[in-house]
PDB file of C-alpha atoms in Angstrom:
ATOM      1  CA  MET A  20      -5.811 -26.194 -59.284  1.00  0.00           C
ATOM      2  CA  LYS A  21      -2.223 -26.360 -57.855  1.00  0.00           C
ATOM      3  CA  LYS A  22      -1.624 -22.678 -58.671  1.00  0.00           C
ATOM      4  CA  LYS A  23      -4.859 -21.703 -56.916  1.00  0.00           C
ATOM      5  CA  MET A  24      -3.902 -23.744 -53.823  1.00  0.00           C
ATOM      6  CA  ILE A  25      -0.493 -22.070 -53.684  1.00  0.00           C
ATOM      7  CA  LEU A  26      -2.085 -18.649 -53.981  1.00  0.00           C
ATOM      8  CA  PHE A  27      -4.560 -19.517 -51.223  1.00  0.00           C
ATOM      9  CA  ILE A  28      -1.785 -20.688 -48.855  1.00  0.00           C
ATOM     10  CA  ALA A  29       0.281 -17.520 -49.619  1.00  0.00           C
ATOM     11  CA  LEU A  30      -2.769 -15.326 -48.812  1.00  0.00           C
ATOM     12  CA  ILE A  31      -3.366 -17.130 -45.487  1.00  0.00           C
ATOM     13  CA  ALA A  32       0.326 -16.580 -44.644  1.00  0.00           C
ATOM     14  CA  THR A  33       0.159 -12.867 -45.498  1.00  0.00           C
ATOM     15  CA  VAL A  34      -2.947 -12.329 -43.454  1.00  0.00           C
ATOM     16  CA  GLY A  35      -1.434 -14.191 -40.482  1.00  0.00           C
ATOM     17  CA  ALA A  36       1.716 -12.159 -40.601  1.00  0.00           C
ATOM     18  CA  ALA A  37      -0.326  -8.885 -40.716  1.00  0.00           C
ATOM     19  CA  LEU A  38      -2.278  -9.958 -37.674  1.00  0.00           C
ATOM     20  CA  ALA A  39       0.752 -10.927 -35.619  1.00  0.00           C
ATOM     21  CA  GLY A  40       2.526  -8.524 -33.272  1.00  0.00           C
ATOM     22  CA  CYS A  41       0.550  -5.826 -31.440  1.00  0.00           C
ATOM     23  CA  GLY A  42      -1.815  -7.176 -28.772  1.00  0.00           C
ATOM     24  CA  SER A  43      -1.158 -10.759 -29.849  1.00  0.00           C
ATOM     25  CA  THR A  44      -2.006 -13.777 -27.684  1.00  0.00           C
ATOM     26  CA  GLU A  45      -0.004 -16.984 -27.819  1.00  0.00           C
ATOM     27  CA  ALA A  46      -0.341 -20.356 -26.079  1.00  0.00           C
ATOM     28  CA  GLN A  47       2.563 -21.044 -23.755  1.00  0.00           C
ATOM     29  CA  GLY A  48       2.882 -23.751 -21.222  1.00  0.00           C
ATOM     30  CA  ASP A  49      -0.249 -24.083 -19.181  1.00  0.00           C
ATOM     31  CA  GLY A  50      -1.824 -20.878 -20.290  1.00  0.00           C
ATOM     32  CA  GLU A  51      -1.779 -17.978 -22.741  1.00  0.00           C
ATOM     33  CA  THR A  52       0.589 -15.090 -22.985  1.00  0.00           C
ATOM     34  CA  THR A  53      -0.580 -11.654 -24.298  1.00  0.00           C
ATOM     35  CA  THR A  54       2.099  -9.525 -25.866  1.00  0.00           C
ATOM     36  CA  VAL A  55       1.740  -5.737 -25.329  1.00  0.00           C
ATOM     37  CA  LYS A  56       4.024  -3.283 -27.046  1.00  0.00           C
ATOM     38  CA  ILE A  57       4.502  -0.079 -25.022  1.00  0.00           C
ATOM     39  CA  GLY A  58       6.149   3.045 -26.564  1.00  0.00           C
ATOM     40  CA  LEU A  59       8.546   4.973 -24.319  1.00  0.00           C
ATOM     41  CA  ASN A  60      11.334   7.459 -24.598  1.00  0.00           C
ATOM     42  CA  GLY A  61      14.691   6.063 -23.647  1.00  0.00           C
ATOM     43  CA  SER A  62      14.813   7.507 -20.105  1.00  0.00           C
ATOM     44  CA  GLY A  63      11.718   5.632 -19.165  1.00  0.00           C
ATOM     45  CA  VAL A  64      13.126   2.081 -19.768  1.00  0.00           C
ATOM     46  CA  PRO A  65      14.622   1.403 -16.232  1.00  0.00           C
ATOM     47  CA  LEU A  66      11.251   2.361 -14.666  1.00  0.00           C
ATOM     48  CA  TRP A  67       9.422  -0.338 -16.659  1.00  0.00           C
ATOM     49  CA  GLU A  68      11.706  -3.298 -15.982  1.00  0.00           C
ATOM     50  CA  PRO A  69      10.086  -4.409 -12.720  1.00  0.00           C
ATOM     51  CA  ILE A  70       6.660  -3.844 -14.269  1.00  0.00           C
ATOM     52  CA  GLN A  71       7.702  -6.217 -17.049  1.00  0.00           C
ATOM     53  CA  GLU A  72       8.567  -8.799 -14.469  1.00  0.00           C
ATOM     54  CA  LYS A  73       5.277  -8.501 -12.591  1.00  0.00           C
ATOM     55  CA  ALA A  74       3.328  -8.518 -15.786  1.00  0.00           C
ATOM     56  CA  ALA A  75       4.968 -11.724 -16.972  1.00  0.00           C
ATOM     57  CA  GLU A  76       3.624 -13.344 -13.781  1.00  0.00           C
ATOM     58  CA  GLU A  77       0.142 -12.417 -14.975  1.00  0.00           C
ATOM     59  CA  GLY A  78       0.694 -13.841 -18.481  1.00  0.00           C
ATOM     60  CA  ILE A  79       1.512 -10.517 -20.123  1.00  0.00           C
ATOM     61  CA  ASN A  80       4.651 -10.144 -22.133  1.00  0.00           C
ATOM     62  CA  ILE A  81       5.596  -6.365 -22.203  1.00  0.00           C
ATOM     63  CA  GLU A  82       7.705  -5.326 -25.189  1.00  0.00           C
ATOM     64  CA  LEU A  83       9.374  -1.824 -24.701  1.00  0.00           C
ATOM     65  CA  VAL A  84       9.580   0.273 -27.856  1.00  0.00           C
ATOM     66  CA  GLU A  85      11.868   3.229 -27.588  1.00  0.00           C
ATOM     67  CA  PHE A  86      11.375   6.502 -29.393  1.00  0.00           C
ATOM     68  CA  SER A  87      13.740   9.456 -29.590  1.00  0.00           C
ATOM     69  CA  ASP A  88      11.093  12.127 -30.017  1.00  0.00           C
ATOM     70  CA  TYR A  89       7.643  13.171 -28.635  1.00  0.00           C
ATOM     71  CA  VAL A  90       5.702  12.958 -31.920  1.00  0.00           C
ATOM     72  CA  ARG A  91       6.037   9.411 -33.138  1.00  0.00           C
ATOM     73  CA  PRO A  92       4.855   7.601 -29.948  1.00  0.00           C
ATOM     74  CA  ASN A  93       1.347   8.990 -30.385  1.00  0.00           C
ATOM     75  CA  LEU A  94       1.264   8.497 -34.167  1.00  0.00           C
ATOM     76  CA  ALA A  95       2.541   4.932 -33.758  1.00  0.00           C
ATOM     77  CA  LEU A  96      -0.103   4.222 -31.208  1.00  0.00           C
ATOM     78  CA  ALA A  97      -2.908   5.637 -33.465  1.00  0.00           C
ATOM     79  CA  ASP A  98      -1.542   3.617 -36.444  1.00  0.00           C
ATOM     80  CA  GLY A  99      -1.483   0.364 -34.318  1.00  0.00           C
ATOM     81  CA  ASP A 100       2.293  -0.114 -34.404  1.00  0.00           C
ATOM     82  CA  ILE A 101       2.306  -0.184 -30.575  1.00  0.00           C
ATOM     83  CA  ASP A 102      -0.463  -0.989 -28.067  1.00  0.00           C
ATOM     84  CA  LEU A 103       0.138   1.631 -25.370  1.00  0.00           C
ATOM     85  CA  ASN A 104       2.480   4.564 -24.691  1.00  0.00           C
ATOM     86  CA  ALA A 105       3.789   6.076 -21.517  1.00  0.00           C
ATOM     87  CA  PHE A 106       5.875   9.212 -22.065  1.00  0.00           C
ATOM     88  CA  GLN A 107       3.843  12.360 -21.875  1.00  0.00           C
ATOM     89  CA  THR A 108       1.856  14.747 -19.617  1.00  0.00           C
ATOM     90  CA  VAL A 109      -1.893  14.995 -19.916  1.00  0.00           C
ATOM     91  CA  SER A 110      -1.500  18.620 -21.077  1.00  0.00           C
ATOM     92  CA  TYR A 111       0.707  17.570 -24.052  1.00  0.00           C
ATOM     93  CA  PHE A 112      -1.525  14.569 -24.829  1.00  0.00           C
ATOM     94  CA  ASP A 113      -4.694  16.645 -24.896  1.00  0.00           C
ATOM     95  CA  SER A 114      -3.038  19.275 -27.241  1.00  0.00           C
ATOM     96  CA  PHE A 115      -1.513  16.657 -29.525  1.00  0.00           C
ATOM     97  CA  ILE A 116      -4.648  14.501 -30.076  1.00  0.00           C
ATOM     98  CA  GLU A 117      -6.680  17.665 -30.736  1.00  0.00           C
ATOM     99  CA  GLU A 118      -4.134  18.994 -33.291  1.00  0.00           C
ATOM    100  CA  HIS A 119      -3.798  15.628 -35.051  1.00  0.00           C
ATOM    101  CA  ASP A 120      -7.379  14.360 -34.585  1.00  0.00           C
ATOM    102  CA  LEU A 121      -6.407  11.071 -32.921  1.00  0.00           C
ATOM    103  CA  ASP A 122      -8.787   8.745 -31.114  1.00  0.00           C
ATOM    104  CA  LEU A 123      -6.742   7.980 -28.210  1.00  0.00           C
ATOM    105  CA  GLU A 124      -7.369   8.192 -24.424  1.00  0.00           C
ATOM    106  CA  PRO A 125      -5.496   7.834 -21.142  1.00  0.00           C
ATOM    107  CA  ILE A 126      -6.076   4.690 -19.132  1.00  0.00           C
ATOM    108  CA  GLY A 127      -3.995   5.576 -16.015  1.00  0.00           C
ATOM    109  CA  THR A 128      -1.760   8.111 -14.382  1.00  0.00           C
ATOM    110  CA  THR A 129       1.841   7.475 -13.554  1.00  0.00           C
ATOM    111  CA  LEU A 130       4.038  10.280 -12.212  1.00  0.00           C
ATOM    112  CA  ILE A 131       5.055  13.921 -12.251  1.00  0.00           C
ATOM    113  CA  ALA A 132       8.485  14.991 -13.428  1.00  0.00           C
ATOM    114  CA  PRO A 133       8.518  18.331 -11.529  1.00  0.00           C
ATOM    115  CA  MET A 134       9.747  21.516 -13.207  1.00  0.00           C
ATOM    116  CA  GLY A 135      11.935  23.712 -10.979  1.00  0.00           C
ATOM    117  CA  VAL A 136      13.485  27.070 -10.611  1.00  0.00           C
ATOM    118  CA  TYR A 137      17.311  26.947 -10.222  1.00  0.00           C
ATOM    119  CA  SER A 138      19.805  29.602  -9.293  1.00  0.00           C
ATOM    120  CA  GLU A 139      23.559  29.757  -8.757  1.00  0.00           C
ATOM    121  CA  GLU A 140      23.207  32.868  -6.653  1.00  0.00           C
ATOM    122  CA  TYR A 141      20.028  32.807  -4.681  1.00  0.00           C
ATOM    123  CA  ASP A 142      18.619  30.044  -2.421  1.00  0.00           C
ATOM    124  CA  ASN A 143      15.193  31.750  -2.001  1.00  0.00           C
ATOM    125  CA  LEU A 144      13.248  33.458  -4.810  1.00  0.00           C
ATOM    126  CA  GLU A 145      12.205  36.188  -2.362  1.00  0.00           C
ATOM    127  CA  ASN A 146      15.814  37.406  -2.421  1.00  0.00           C
ATOM    128  CA  ILE A 147      15.972  38.026  -6.111  1.00  0.00           C
ATOM    129  CA  PRO A 148      16.334  41.785  -6.638  1.00  0.00           C
ATOM    130  CA  GLU A 149      14.095  43.975  -8.596  1.00  0.00           C
ATOM    131  CA  GLY A 150      14.876  44.171 -12.276  1.00  0.00           C
ATOM    132  CA  SER A 151      16.720  40.775 -12.373  1.00  0.00           C
ATOM    133  CA  THR A 152      16.542  38.358 -15.268  1.00  0.00           C
ATOM    134  CA  ILE A 153      14.934  34.950 -15.206  1.00  0.00           C
ATOM    135  CA  ALA A 154      15.336  32.519 -18.094  1.00  0.00           C
ATOM    136  CA  ILE A 155      12.234  30.396 -19.030  1.00  0.00           C
ATOM    137  CA  PRO A 156      11.721  27.769 -21.831  1.00  0.00           C
ATOM    138  CA  LYS A 157      10.527  29.340 -24.968  1.00  0.00           C
ATOM    139  CA  GLU A 158       8.209  26.547 -26.233  1.00  0.00           C
ATOM    140  CA  ALA A 159       4.581  27.465 -25.677  1.00  0.00           C
ATOM    141  CA  THR A 160       3.589  24.550 -23.445  1.00  0.00           C
ATOM    142  CA  ASN A 161       6.838  24.686 -21.439  1.00  0.00           C
ATOM    143  CA  MET A 162       6.569  28.454 -21.088  1.00  0.00           C
ATOM    144  CA  GLY A 163       3.011  28.181 -19.859  1.00  0.00           C
ATOM    145  CA  ARG A 164       4.073  25.647 -17.246  1.00  0.00           C
ATOM    146  CA  ALA A 165       6.996  27.885 -16.225  1.00  0.00           C
ATOM    147  CA  LEU A 166       4.694  30.867 -15.810  1.00  0.00           C
ATOM    148  CA  LEU A 167       2.327  28.882 -13.559  1.00  0.00           C
ATOM    149  CA  LEU A 168       5.242  27.782 -11.495  1.00  0.00           C
ATOM    150  CA  LEU A 169       6.512  31.346 -11.197  1.00  0.00           C
ATOM    151  CA  GLU A 170       3.034  32.497 -10.126  1.00  0.00           C
ATOM    152  CA  LYS A 171       2.914  29.749  -7.456  1.00  0.00           C
ATOM    153  CA  SER A 172       6.265  31.007  -6.130  1.00  0.00           C
ATOM    154  CA  GLY A 173       4.902  34.583  -5.936  1.00  0.00           C
ATOM    155  CA  ILE A 174       7.104  36.157  -8.574  1.00  0.00           C
ATOM    156  CA  ILE A 175       4.195  37.006 -10.965  1.00  0.00           C
ATOM    157  CA  THR A 176       0.410  36.923 -11.209  1.00  0.00           C
ATOM    158  CA  LEU A 177      -1.483  35.440 -14.119  1.00  0.00           C
ATOM    159  CA  PRO A 178      -5.121  36.145 -15.165  1.00  0.00           C
ATOM    160  CA  ASP A 179      -7.808  33.851 -13.743  1.00  0.00           C
ATOM    161  CA  ASP A 180      -8.576  32.436 -17.269  1.00  0.00           C
ATOM    162  CA  PHE A 181      -4.892  31.604 -18.110  1.00  0.00           C
ATOM    163  CA  ASP A 182      -5.087  28.619 -20.414  1.00  0.00           C
ATOM    164  CA  GLY A 183      -1.649  27.210 -19.721  1.00  0.00           C
ATOM    165  CA  ASN A 184      -0.152  28.276 -23.129  1.00  0.00           C
ATOM    166  CA  GLY A 185       2.848  30.479 -22.544  1.00  0.00           C
ATOM    167  CA  SER A 186       3.192  34.045 -23.748  1.00  0.00           C
ATOM    168  CA  LEU A 187       4.881  36.818 -21.782  1.00  0.00           C
ATOM    169  CA  ASP A 188       2.069  39.266 -22.544  1.00  0.00           C
ATOM    170  CA  LYS A 189      -0.229  37.140 -20.410  1.00  0.00           C
ATOM    171  CA  ILE A 190       1.613  38.179 -17.226  1.00  0.00           C
ATOM    172  CA  LYS A 191      -0.838  40.240 -15.187  1.00  0.00           C
ATOM    173  CA  GLU A 192       1.425  41.509 -12.455  1.00  0.00           C
ATOM    174  CA  ASN A 193       5.143  41.533 -12.158  1.00  0.00           C
ATOM    175  CA  PRO A 194       5.925  43.499  -8.980  1.00  0.00           C
ATOM    176  CA  LYS A 195       9.659  43.130  -9.142  1.00  0.00           C
ATOM    177  CA  ASN A 196       9.854  44.089 -12.852  1.00  0.00           C
ATOM    178  CA  ILE A 197      11.633  40.820 -13.641  1.00  0.00           C
ATOM    179  CA  GLU A 198      12.863  40.524 -17.127  1.00  0.00           C
ATOM    180  CA  PHE A 199      12.047  37.175 -18.564  1.00  0.00           C
ATOM    181  CA  THR A 200      14.280  35.770 -21.248  1.00  0.00           C
ATOM    182  CA  PRO A 201      12.873  32.840 -23.292  1.00  0.00           C
ATOM    183  CA  VAL A 202      15.441  30.221 -24.406  1.00  0.00           C
ATOM    184  CA  VAL A 203      15.193  26.739 -25.922  1.00  0.00           C
ATOM    185  CA  ALA A 204      14.446  24.333 -23.043  1.00  0.00           C
ATOM    186  CA  ALA A 205      17.625  22.342 -23.439  1.00  0.00           C
ATOM    187  CA  GLN A 206      19.685  25.564 -22.929  1.00  0.00           C
ATOM    188  CA  THR A 207      18.058  26.659 -19.717  1.00  0.00           C
ATOM    189  CA  PRO A 208      20.810  25.149 -17.482  1.00  0.00           C
ATOM    190  CA  ARG A 209      23.583  26.653 -19.529  1.00  0.00           C
ATOM    191  CA  VAL A 210      22.387  30.244 -19.090  1.00  0.00           C
ATOM    192  CA  LEU A 211      22.436  29.992 -15.198  1.00  0.00           C
ATOM    193  CA  PRO A 212      25.779  31.974 -14.881  1.00  0.00           C
ATOM    194  CA  ASP A 213      24.123  34.870 -16.769  1.00  0.00           C
ATOM    195  CA  VAL A 214      20.769  35.145 -14.979  1.00  0.00           C
ATOM    196  CA  ALA A 215      19.365  35.412 -11.443  1.00  0.00           C
ATOM    197  CA  ALA A 216      17.464  32.194 -12.044  1.00  0.00           C
ATOM    198  CA  SER A 217      16.337  29.758 -14.712  1.00  0.00           C
ATOM    199  CA  VAL A 218      13.221  27.608 -14.966  1.00  0.00           C
ATOM    200  CA  ILE A 219      14.318  24.091 -16.026  1.00  0.00           C
ATOM    201  CA  ASN A 220      12.364  21.027 -17.018  1.00  0.00           C
ATOM    202  CA  ASN A 221      12.927  17.892 -14.946  1.00  0.00           C
ATOM    203  CA  GLY A 222      14.682  15.790 -17.569  1.00  0.00           C
ATOM    204  CA  VAL A 223      16.853  18.644 -18.725  1.00  0.00           C
ATOM    205  CA  ALA A 224      17.869  19.327 -15.071  1.00  0.00           C
ATOM    206  CA  VAL A 225      18.759  15.704 -14.478  1.00  0.00           C
ATOM    207  CA  GLU A 226      20.833  15.578 -17.645  1.00  0.00           C
ATOM    208  CA  ALA A 227      22.633  18.687 -16.441  1.00  0.00           C
ATOM    209  CA  GLY A 228      23.586  16.947 -13.229  1.00  0.00           C
ATOM    210  CA  PHE A 229      20.972  18.406 -10.900  1.00  0.00           C
ATOM    211  CA  VAL A 230      18.854  16.450  -8.378  1.00  0.00           C
ATOM    212  CA  PRO A 231      15.667  18.469  -8.697  1.00  0.00           C
ATOM    213  CA  VAL A 232      14.182  17.847  -5.233  1.00  0.00           C
ATOM    214  CA  ASP A 233      17.543  18.934  -3.685  1.00  0.00           C
ATOM    215  CA  ASP A 234      18.886  21.590  -6.048  1.00  0.00           C
ATOM    216  CA  ALA A 235      15.793  23.566  -7.172  1.00  0.00           C
ATOM    217  CA  VAL A 236      15.100  26.704  -5.104  1.00  0.00           C
ATOM    218  CA  PHE A 237      11.415  26.219  -5.994  1.00  0.00           C
ATOM    219  CA  ILE A 238       9.761  23.109  -7.461  1.00  0.00           C
ATOM    220  CA  GLU A 239       6.371  21.799  -8.541  1.00  0.00           C
ATOM    221  CA  GLY A 240       4.417  19.481  -6.302  1.00  0.00           C
ATOM    222  CA  ASP A 241       2.071  16.629  -7.099  1.00  0.00           C
ATOM    223  CA  THR A 242      -0.878  19.048  -7.351  1.00  0.00           C
ATOM    224  CA  ALA A 243       0.301  20.236 -10.878  1.00  0.00           C
ATOM    225  CA  THR A 244      -2.563  18.233 -12.434  1.00  0.00           C
ATOM    226  CA  PRO A 245      -1.992  19.182 -16.112  1.00  0.00           C
ATOM    227  CA  TYR A 246       1.596  17.861 -15.958  1.00  0.00           C
ATOM    228  CA  ILE A 247       0.811  14.420 -14.540  1.00  0.00           C
ATOM    229  CA  ASN A 248       2.132  11.764 -16.932  1.00  0.00           C
ATOM    230  CA  ILE A 249      -0.179   9.049 -18.266  1.00  0.00           C
ATOM    231  CA  ILE A 250      -0.440   5.664 -19.991  1.00  0.00           C
ATOM    232  CA  ALA A 251      -2.406   6.052 -23.230  1.00  0.00           C
ATOM    233  CA  ALA A 252      -4.258   3.586 -25.491  1.00  0.00           C
ATOM    234  CA  ARG A 253      -6.474   3.629 -28.561  1.00  0.00           C
ATOM    235  CA  ALA A 254      -9.917   4.645 -27.390  1.00  0.00           C
ATOM    236  CA  ASP A 255     -11.702   1.531 -28.634  1.00  0.00           C
ATOM    237  CA  GLU A 256      -9.183  -0.669 -26.622  1.00  0.00           C
ATOM    238  CA  ALA A 257      -8.958   1.334 -23.418  1.00  0.00           C
ATOM    239  CA  ASP A 258     -10.857  -1.305 -21.399  1.00  0.00           C
ATOM    240  CA  LYS A 259      -8.794  -4.342 -22.523  1.00  0.00           C
ATOM    241  CA  GLU A 260      -8.160  -6.499 -19.516  1.00  0.00           C
ATOM    242  CA  ALA A 261      -4.339  -6.771 -20.147  1.00  0.00           C
ATOM    243  CA  TYR A 262      -3.957  -3.010 -20.356  1.00  0.00           C
ATOM    244  CA  GLN A 263      -5.910  -2.430 -17.176  1.00  0.00           C
ATOM    245  CA  LYS A 264      -3.695  -5.085 -15.437  1.00  0.00           C
ATOM    246  CA  ILE A 265      -0.607  -3.148 -16.513  1.00  0.00           C
ATOM    247  CA  VAL A 266      -2.044   0.013 -14.970  1.00  0.00           C
ATOM    248  CA  GLU A 267      -2.929  -1.857 -11.805  1.00  0.00           C
ATOM    249  CA  ILE A 268       0.671  -3.187 -11.599  1.00  0.00           C
ATOM    250  CA  TYR A 269       2.149   0.294 -12.233  1.00  0.00           C
ATOM    251  CA  GLN A 270       0.065   1.895  -9.514  1.00  0.00           C
ATOM    252  CA  THR A 271       1.368  -0.140  -6.608  1.00  0.00           C
ATOM    253  CA  GLU A 272       3.556   1.039  -3.682  1.00  0.00           C
ATOM    254  CA  GLU A 273       6.255  -1.321  -4.829  1.00  0.00           C
ATOM    255  CA  ILE A 274       6.556   0.390  -8.221  1.00  0.00           C
ATOM    256  CA  ALA A 275       6.257   3.808  -6.552  1.00  0.00           C
ATOM    257  CA  GLU A 276       9.229   3.077  -4.280  1.00  0.00           C
ATOM    258  CA  HIS A 277      11.190   1.778  -7.327  1.00  0.00           C
ATOM    259  CA  ILE A 278      10.512   5.113  -9.116  1.00  0.00           C
ATOM    260  CA  ARG A 279      11.749   7.071  -6.145  1.00  0.00           C
ATOM    261  CA  GLU A 280      14.854   4.987  -5.719  1.00  0.00           C
ATOM    262  CA  THR A 281      15.737   4.745  -9.444  1.00  0.00           C
ATOM    263  CA  TYR A 282      15.355   8.486 -10.093  1.00  0.00           C
ATOM    264  CA  ASN A 283      16.732   9.610  -6.813  1.00  0.00           C
ATOM    265  CA  ASP A 284      13.393  11.198  -5.760  1.00  0.00           C
ATOM    266  CA  SER A 285      13.462  13.393  -8.999  1.00  0.00           C
ATOM    267  CA  LEU A 286      10.149  11.907 -10.157  1.00  0.00           C
ATOM    268  CA  ILE A 287       6.980  11.871  -8.040  1.00  0.00           C
ATOM    269  CA  PRO A 288       4.646   8.797  -8.336  1.00  0.00           C
ATOM    270  CA  THR A 289       1.221  10.185  -8.815  1.00  0.00           C
ATOM    271  CA  PHE A 290      -1.684   7.755  -8.961  1.00  0.00           C
ATOM    272  CA  VAL A 291      -5.011   9.704  -9.275  1.00  0.00           C
ATOM    273  CA  SER A 292      -8.341   9.063 -11.017  1.00  0.00           C
ATOM    274  CA  LEU A 293      -8.791   9.950 -14.686  1.00  0.00           C
ATOM    275  CA  GLU A 294     -11.569  12.278 -13.656  1.00  0.00           C
ATOM    276  CA  LYS A 295      -8.987  14.436 -11.814  1.00  0.00           C
ATOM    277  CA  ILE A 296      -7.076  15.018 -15.052  1.00  0.00           C
ATOM    278  CA  GLY A 297     -10.192  15.901 -16.957  1.00  0.00           C
ATOM    279  CA  TRP A 298     -11.048  12.485 -18.384  1.00  0.00           C
TER     280      TRP A 298
END
């Protein structure tokens, strides 16, 4: 009998440990505190610090979980290791969940990290001579975004049914006969001395010492809908009150101003409906 009782207590302890952690609720003081684990990449941590403070006032304890890549945050969310993540564009998210067959969905929009065109020689893309070389990121999603930006700038024209996935053979018109050189995204700043211009992702540009809104000769605006960043949750938990409260806190003017100040206007707070991003 004693052995059975010990086994029963051990089983209860094991189950309790398994249920602890993500999305847990604990009694604390006069009320309950809900713990929410949010997956980020390292550069996003300063942005979330005031959100943590505001959430704590609402009884929500936000734990920030840092990742060093762009694959594990979605897999960790799907596996239940974290409750939310906030690190990716809706374009990347849509592609990733389709490829990996994950039941996740966005619950709110956050910001745009605008891609820009940079040049050491020209301060206006109209002045780039015929036959010049422009470097673009070689990864398919990044290249597609770069081509859309170059179309907006007037350098090229793309077909009406362009799907956002980059490939140089999708360029419909190239009136200046520009030569496009694909390079790894992280190398796009380093090739600037050798090209007329280079299309550089926001984070890469900041790491290279640029202030995108000041230094880019042409930059995305907040209308680049596929590249709006999102907060994502598991689909069956998307309506959880605590999660919706976190989105509400994020989408305030106070946090928008914090984003602008913290990142020197390099990130654009973008709070739009989920319908606008295709959800």
